[in-house]
PDB file of C-alpha atoms in Angstrom:
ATOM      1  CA  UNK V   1      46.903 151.107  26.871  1.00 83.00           C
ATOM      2  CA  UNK V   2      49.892 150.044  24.747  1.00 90.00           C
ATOM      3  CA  UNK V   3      53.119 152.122  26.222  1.00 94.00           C
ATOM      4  CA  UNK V   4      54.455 154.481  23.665  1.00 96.00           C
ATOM      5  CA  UNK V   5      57.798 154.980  23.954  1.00 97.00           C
ATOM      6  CA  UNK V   6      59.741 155.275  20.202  1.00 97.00           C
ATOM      7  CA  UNK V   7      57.345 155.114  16.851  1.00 97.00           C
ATOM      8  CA  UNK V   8      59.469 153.967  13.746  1.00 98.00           C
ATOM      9  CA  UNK V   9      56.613 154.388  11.209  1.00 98.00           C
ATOM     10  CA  UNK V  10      55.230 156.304   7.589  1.00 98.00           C
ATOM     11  CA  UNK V  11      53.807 159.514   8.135  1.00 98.00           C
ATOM     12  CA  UNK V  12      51.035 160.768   6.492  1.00 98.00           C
ATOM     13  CA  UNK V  13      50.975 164.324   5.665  1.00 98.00           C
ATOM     14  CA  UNK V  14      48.002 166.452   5.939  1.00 98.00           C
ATOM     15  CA  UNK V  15      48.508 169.865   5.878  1.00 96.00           C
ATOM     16  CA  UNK V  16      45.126 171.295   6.488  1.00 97.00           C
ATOM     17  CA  UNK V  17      44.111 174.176   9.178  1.00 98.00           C
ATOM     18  CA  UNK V  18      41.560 172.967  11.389  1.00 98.00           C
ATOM     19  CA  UNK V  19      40.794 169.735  11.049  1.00 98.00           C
ATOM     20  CA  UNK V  20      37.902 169.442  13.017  1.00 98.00           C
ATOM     21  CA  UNK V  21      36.392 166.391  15.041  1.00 97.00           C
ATOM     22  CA  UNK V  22      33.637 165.659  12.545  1.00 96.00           C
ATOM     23  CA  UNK V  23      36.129 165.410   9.738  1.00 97.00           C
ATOM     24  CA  UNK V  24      37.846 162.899  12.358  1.00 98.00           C
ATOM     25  CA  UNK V  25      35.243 161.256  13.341  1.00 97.00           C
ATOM     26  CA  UNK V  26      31.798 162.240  11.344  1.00 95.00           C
ATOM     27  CA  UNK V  27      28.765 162.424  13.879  1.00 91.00           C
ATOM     28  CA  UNK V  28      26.687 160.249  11.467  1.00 88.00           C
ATOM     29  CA  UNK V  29      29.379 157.123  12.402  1.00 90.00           C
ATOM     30  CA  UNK V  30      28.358 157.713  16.205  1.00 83.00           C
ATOM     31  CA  UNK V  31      24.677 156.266  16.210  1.00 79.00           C
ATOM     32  CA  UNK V  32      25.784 152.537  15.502  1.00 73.00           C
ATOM     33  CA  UNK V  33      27.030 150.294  18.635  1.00 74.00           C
ATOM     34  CA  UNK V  34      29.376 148.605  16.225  1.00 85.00           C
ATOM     35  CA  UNK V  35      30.940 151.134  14.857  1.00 90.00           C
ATOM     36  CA  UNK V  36      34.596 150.549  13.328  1.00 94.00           C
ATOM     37  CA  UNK V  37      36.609 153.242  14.336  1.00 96.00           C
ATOM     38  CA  UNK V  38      39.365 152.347  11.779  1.00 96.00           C
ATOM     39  CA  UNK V  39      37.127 152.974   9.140  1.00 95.00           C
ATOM     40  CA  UNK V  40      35.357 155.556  10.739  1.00 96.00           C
ATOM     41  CA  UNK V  41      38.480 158.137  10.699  1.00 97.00           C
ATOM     42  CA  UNK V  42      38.050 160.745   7.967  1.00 98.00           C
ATOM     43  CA  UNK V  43      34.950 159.376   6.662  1.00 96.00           C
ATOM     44  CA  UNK V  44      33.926 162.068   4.697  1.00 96.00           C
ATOM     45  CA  UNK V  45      37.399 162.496   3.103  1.00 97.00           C
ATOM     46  CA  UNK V  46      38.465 159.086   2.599  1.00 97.00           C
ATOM     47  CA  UNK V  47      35.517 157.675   1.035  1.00 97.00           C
ATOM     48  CA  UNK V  48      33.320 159.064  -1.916  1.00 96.00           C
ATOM     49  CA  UNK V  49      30.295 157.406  -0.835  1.00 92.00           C
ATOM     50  CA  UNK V  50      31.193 158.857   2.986  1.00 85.00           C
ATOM     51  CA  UNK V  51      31.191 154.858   3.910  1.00 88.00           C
ATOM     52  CA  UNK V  52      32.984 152.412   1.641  1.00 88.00           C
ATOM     53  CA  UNK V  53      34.042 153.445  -1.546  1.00 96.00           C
ATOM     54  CA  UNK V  54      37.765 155.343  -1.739  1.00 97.00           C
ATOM     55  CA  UNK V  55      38.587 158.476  -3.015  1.00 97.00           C
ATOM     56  CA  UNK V  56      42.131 157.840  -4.714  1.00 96.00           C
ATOM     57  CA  UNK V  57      43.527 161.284  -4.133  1.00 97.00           C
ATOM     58  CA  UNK V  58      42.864 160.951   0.083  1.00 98.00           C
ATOM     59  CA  UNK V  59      46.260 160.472   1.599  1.00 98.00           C
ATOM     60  CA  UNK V  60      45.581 157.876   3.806  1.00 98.00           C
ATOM     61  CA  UNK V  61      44.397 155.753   0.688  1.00 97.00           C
ATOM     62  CA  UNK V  62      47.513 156.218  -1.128  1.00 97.00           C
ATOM     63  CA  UNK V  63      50.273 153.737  -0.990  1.00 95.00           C
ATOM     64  CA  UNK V  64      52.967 154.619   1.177  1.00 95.00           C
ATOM     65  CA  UNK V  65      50.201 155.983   3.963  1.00 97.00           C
ATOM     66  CA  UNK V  66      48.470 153.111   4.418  1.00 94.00           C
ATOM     67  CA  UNK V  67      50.146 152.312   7.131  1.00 92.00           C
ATOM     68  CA  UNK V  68      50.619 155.979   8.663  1.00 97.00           C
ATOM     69  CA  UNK V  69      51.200 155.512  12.450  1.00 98.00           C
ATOM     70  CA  UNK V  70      52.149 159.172  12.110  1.00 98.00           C
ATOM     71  CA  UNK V  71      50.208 162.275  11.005  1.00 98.00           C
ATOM     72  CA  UNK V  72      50.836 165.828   9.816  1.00 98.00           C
ATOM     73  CA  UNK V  73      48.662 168.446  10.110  1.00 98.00           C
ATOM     74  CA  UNK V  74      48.271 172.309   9.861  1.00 97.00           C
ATOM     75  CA  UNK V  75      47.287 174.454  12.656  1.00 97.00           C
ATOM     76  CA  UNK V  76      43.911 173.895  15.271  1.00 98.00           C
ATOM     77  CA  UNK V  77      44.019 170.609  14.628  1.00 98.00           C
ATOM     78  CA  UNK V  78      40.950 168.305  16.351  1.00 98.00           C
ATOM     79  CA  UNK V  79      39.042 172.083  17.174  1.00 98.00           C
ATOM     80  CA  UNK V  80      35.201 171.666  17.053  1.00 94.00           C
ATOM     81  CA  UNK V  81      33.449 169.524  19.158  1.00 91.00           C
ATOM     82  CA  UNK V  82      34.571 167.732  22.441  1.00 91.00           C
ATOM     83  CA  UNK V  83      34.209 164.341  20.652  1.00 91.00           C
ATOM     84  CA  UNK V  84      36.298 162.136  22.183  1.00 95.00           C
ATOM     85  CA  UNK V  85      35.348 159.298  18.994  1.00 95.00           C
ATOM     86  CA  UNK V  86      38.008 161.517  16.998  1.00 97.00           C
ATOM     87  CA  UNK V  87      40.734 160.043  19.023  1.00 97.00           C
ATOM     88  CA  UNK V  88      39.359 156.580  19.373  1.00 97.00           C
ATOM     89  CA  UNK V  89      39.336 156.683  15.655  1.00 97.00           C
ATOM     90  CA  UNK V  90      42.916 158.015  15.209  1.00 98.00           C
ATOM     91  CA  UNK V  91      43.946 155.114  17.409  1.00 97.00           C
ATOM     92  CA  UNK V  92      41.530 152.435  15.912  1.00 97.00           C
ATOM     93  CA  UNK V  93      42.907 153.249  12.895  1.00 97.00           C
ATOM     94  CA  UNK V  94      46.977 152.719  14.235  1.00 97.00           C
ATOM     95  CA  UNK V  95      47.829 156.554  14.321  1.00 98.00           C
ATOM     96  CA  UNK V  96      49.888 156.989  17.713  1.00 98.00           C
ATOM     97  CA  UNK V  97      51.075 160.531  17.106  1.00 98.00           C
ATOM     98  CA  UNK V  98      49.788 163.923  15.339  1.00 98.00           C
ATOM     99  CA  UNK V  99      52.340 166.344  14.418  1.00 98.00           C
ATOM    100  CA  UNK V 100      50.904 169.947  14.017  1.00 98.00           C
ATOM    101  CA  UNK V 101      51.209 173.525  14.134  1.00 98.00           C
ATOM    102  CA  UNK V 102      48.716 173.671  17.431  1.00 98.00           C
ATOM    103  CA  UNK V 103      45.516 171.550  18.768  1.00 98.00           C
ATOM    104  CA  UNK V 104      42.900 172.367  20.050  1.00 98.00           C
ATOM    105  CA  UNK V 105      42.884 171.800  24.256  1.00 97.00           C
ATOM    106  CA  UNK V 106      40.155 169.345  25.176  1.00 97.00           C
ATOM    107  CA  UNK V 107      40.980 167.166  21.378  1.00 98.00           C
ATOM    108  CA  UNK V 108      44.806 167.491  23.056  1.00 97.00           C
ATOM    109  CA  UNK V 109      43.817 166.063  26.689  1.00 96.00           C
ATOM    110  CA  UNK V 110      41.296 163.554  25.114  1.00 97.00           C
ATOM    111  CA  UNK V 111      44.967 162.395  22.842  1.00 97.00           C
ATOM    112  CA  UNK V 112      46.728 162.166  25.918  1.00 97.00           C
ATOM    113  CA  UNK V 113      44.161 160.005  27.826  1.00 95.00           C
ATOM    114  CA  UNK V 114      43.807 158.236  24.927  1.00 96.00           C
ATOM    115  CA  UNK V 115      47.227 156.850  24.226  1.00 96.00           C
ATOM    116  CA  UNK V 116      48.057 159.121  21.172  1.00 98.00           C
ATOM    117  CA  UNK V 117      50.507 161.804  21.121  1.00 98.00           C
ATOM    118  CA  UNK V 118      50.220 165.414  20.097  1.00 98.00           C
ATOM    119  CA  UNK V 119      53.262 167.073  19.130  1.00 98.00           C
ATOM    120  CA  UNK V 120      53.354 170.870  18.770  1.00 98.00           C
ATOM    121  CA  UNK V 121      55.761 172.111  16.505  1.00 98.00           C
ATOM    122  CA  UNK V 122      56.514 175.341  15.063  1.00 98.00           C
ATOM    123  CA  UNK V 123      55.172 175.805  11.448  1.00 98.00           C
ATOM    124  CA  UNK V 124      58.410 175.914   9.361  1.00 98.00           C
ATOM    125  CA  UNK V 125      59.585 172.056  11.089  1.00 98.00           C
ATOM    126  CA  UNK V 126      56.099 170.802  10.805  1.00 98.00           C
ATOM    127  CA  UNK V 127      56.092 172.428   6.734  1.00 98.00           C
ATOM    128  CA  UNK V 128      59.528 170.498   6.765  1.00 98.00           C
ATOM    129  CA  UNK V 129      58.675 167.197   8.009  1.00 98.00           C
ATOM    130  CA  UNK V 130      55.299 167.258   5.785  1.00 98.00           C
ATOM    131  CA  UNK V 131      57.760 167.962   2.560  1.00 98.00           C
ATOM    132  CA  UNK V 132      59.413 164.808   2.978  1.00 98.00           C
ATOM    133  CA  UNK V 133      57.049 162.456   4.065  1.00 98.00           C
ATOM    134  CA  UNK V 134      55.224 163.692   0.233  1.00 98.00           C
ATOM    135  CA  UNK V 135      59.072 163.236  -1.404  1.00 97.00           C
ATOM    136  CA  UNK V 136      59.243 159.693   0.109  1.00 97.00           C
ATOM    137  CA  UNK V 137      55.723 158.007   0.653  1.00 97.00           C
ATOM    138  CA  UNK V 138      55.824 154.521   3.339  1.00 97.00           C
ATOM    139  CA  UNK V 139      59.937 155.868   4.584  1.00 97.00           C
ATOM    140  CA  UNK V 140      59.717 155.607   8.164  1.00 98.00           C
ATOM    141  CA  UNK V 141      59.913 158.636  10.418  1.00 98.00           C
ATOM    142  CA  UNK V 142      60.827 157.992  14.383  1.00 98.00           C
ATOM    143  CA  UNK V 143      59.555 159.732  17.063  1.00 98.00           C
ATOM    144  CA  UNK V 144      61.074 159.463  19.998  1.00 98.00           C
ATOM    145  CA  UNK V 145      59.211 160.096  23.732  1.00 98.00           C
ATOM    146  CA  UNK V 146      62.007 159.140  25.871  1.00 97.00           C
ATOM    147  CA  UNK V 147      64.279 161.408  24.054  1.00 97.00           C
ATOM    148  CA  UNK V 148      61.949 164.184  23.028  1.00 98.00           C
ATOM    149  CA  UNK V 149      63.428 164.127  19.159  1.00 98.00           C
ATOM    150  CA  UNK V 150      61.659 163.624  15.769  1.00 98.00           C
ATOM    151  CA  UNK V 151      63.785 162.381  12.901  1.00 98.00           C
ATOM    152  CA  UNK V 152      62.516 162.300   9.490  1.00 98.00           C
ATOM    153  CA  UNK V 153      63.206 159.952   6.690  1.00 95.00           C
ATOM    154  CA  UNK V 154      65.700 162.020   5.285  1.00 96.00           C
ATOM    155  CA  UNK V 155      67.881 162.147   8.578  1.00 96.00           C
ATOM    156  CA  UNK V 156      66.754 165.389   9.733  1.00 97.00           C
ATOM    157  CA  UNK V 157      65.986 165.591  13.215  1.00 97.00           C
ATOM    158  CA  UNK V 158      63.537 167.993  15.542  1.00 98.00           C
ATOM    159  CA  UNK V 159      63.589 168.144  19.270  1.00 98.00           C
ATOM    160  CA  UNK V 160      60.191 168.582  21.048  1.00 98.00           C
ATOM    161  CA  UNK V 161      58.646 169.095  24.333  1.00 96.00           C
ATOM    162  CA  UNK V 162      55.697 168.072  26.272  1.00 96.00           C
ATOM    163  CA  UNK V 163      54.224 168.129  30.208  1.00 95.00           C
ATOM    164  CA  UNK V 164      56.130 165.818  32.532  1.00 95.00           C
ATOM    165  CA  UNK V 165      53.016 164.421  33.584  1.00 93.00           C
ATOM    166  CA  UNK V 166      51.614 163.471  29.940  1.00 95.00           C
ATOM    167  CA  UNK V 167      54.996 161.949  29.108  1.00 96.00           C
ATOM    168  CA  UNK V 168      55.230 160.267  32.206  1.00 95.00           C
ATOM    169  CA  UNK V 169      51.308 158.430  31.188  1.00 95.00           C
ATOM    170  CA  UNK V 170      51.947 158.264  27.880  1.00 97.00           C
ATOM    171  CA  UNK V 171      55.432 156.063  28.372  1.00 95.00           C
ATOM    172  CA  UNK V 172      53.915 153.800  31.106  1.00 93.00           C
ATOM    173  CA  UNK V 173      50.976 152.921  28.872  1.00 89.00           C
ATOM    174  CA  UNK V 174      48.034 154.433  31.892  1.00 75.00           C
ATOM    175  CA  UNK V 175      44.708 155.655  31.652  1.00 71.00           C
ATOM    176  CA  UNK V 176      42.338 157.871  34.426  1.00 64.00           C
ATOM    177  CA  UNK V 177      41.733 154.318  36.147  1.00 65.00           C
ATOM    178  CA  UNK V 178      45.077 152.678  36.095  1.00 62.00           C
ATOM    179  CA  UNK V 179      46.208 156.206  37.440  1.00 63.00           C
ATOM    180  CA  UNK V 180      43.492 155.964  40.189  1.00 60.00           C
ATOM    181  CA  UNK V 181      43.691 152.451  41.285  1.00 59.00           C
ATOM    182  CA  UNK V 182      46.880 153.092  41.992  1.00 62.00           C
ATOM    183  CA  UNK V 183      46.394 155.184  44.477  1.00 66.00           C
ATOM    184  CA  UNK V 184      43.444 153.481  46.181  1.00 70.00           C
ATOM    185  CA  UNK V 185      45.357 153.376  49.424  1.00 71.00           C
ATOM    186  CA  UNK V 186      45.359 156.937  49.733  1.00 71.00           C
ATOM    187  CA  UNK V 187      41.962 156.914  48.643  1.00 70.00           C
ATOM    188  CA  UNK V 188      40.868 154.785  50.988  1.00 65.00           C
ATOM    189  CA  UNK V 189      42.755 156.829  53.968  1.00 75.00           C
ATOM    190  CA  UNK V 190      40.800 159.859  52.743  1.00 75.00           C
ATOM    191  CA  UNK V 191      37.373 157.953  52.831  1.00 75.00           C
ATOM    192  CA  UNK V 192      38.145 156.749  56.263  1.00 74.00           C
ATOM    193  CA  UNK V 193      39.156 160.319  57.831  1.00 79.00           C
ATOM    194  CA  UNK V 194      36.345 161.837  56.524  1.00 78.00           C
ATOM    195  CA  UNK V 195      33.341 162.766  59.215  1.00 79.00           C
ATOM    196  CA  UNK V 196      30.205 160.676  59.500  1.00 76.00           C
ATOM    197  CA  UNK V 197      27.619 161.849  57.017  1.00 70.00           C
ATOM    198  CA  UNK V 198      29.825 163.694  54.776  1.00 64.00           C
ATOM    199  CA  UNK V 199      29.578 162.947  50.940  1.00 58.00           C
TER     200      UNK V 199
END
């Protein structure tokens, strides 16, 4: 996975309470072995027809959001289902972080493992960020890992906090097998010591 370390991007605000998986990632997208995940994300919302054809007023369809690398959101954020597609498709589409109000756990680890970063804010900073990515659509917004700060586009800034050992994955760029092969020597030892017959 690509490190993440600092995001200079637009942010895309989408203040709705409990976004669920499906609206991330409709199940109907899931059955096809080609699927684009890019266009996959927010099916239902971003097109009329559910597959091709825009709805104007969607905020990711807007100019300005386009190229979101940042979201907004309201509270429960990626509840539902354990669909782990709704995070491919947040990353497909070049969304690296999600700023809410809470997330739901398993969406949160699949985010993590996934390269994309959840950021848990308290409602009034996430209501304040979300006002002026709307004020100023496509004005970058950095988030910073290494230092733990969000600073909007209007020079406001927000500190944040997350585990040591999901910052520590998400700034090196690993996944559940990077993180394992590299400790295949102590794997190995473990194999070796264990008695005949065991498994």
């Amino acid at each position: 996975m690509e490190p993440l370390t600092c995001i200079e991007a637009p942010a895309a605000p989408l203040l709705r309470e409990n976004i669920d998986t499906d609206a991330l990632f409709p199940a109907a997208w899931a059955w096809d072995f080609e699927t684009d995940y890019a266009a996959a994300l927010f099916a239902n919302w971003r097109y009329l027809d559910g597959r091709s054809i825009e709805d104007p007023d969607f905020v990711l369809n807007r100019n300005g959001y386009r190229g979101a690398r940042i979201l907004i959101a309201g509270g429960n954020f990626g509840c539902g289902s354990s669909r782990e597609h709704a995070v491919w498709a947040l990353a497909a589409f070049g969304i690296r972080v999600v700023i809410a109000v809470s997330f739901a756990e398993i969406f949160r680890g699949n985010a993590i493992a996934n390269g994309v970063l959840p950021v848990s804010l308290p409602r009034a900073s996430v209501e304040a960020l979300a006002r002026a990515a709307r004020a100023h659509p496509g004005a970058p917004f950095r988030v910073d890992l290494v230092r733990g700060s969000i600073r909007d586009c209007e020079g406001n800034g927000v500190a944040f906090a997350i585990e040591a050992a999901a910052r520590e994955r998400l700034l090196a760029g690993v996944d559940d097998i990077d993180i394992a092969c590299a400790r295949i020597a102590a794997i190995e030892r473990f194999e070796a010591a264990r008695p005949p017959g065991r498994h």
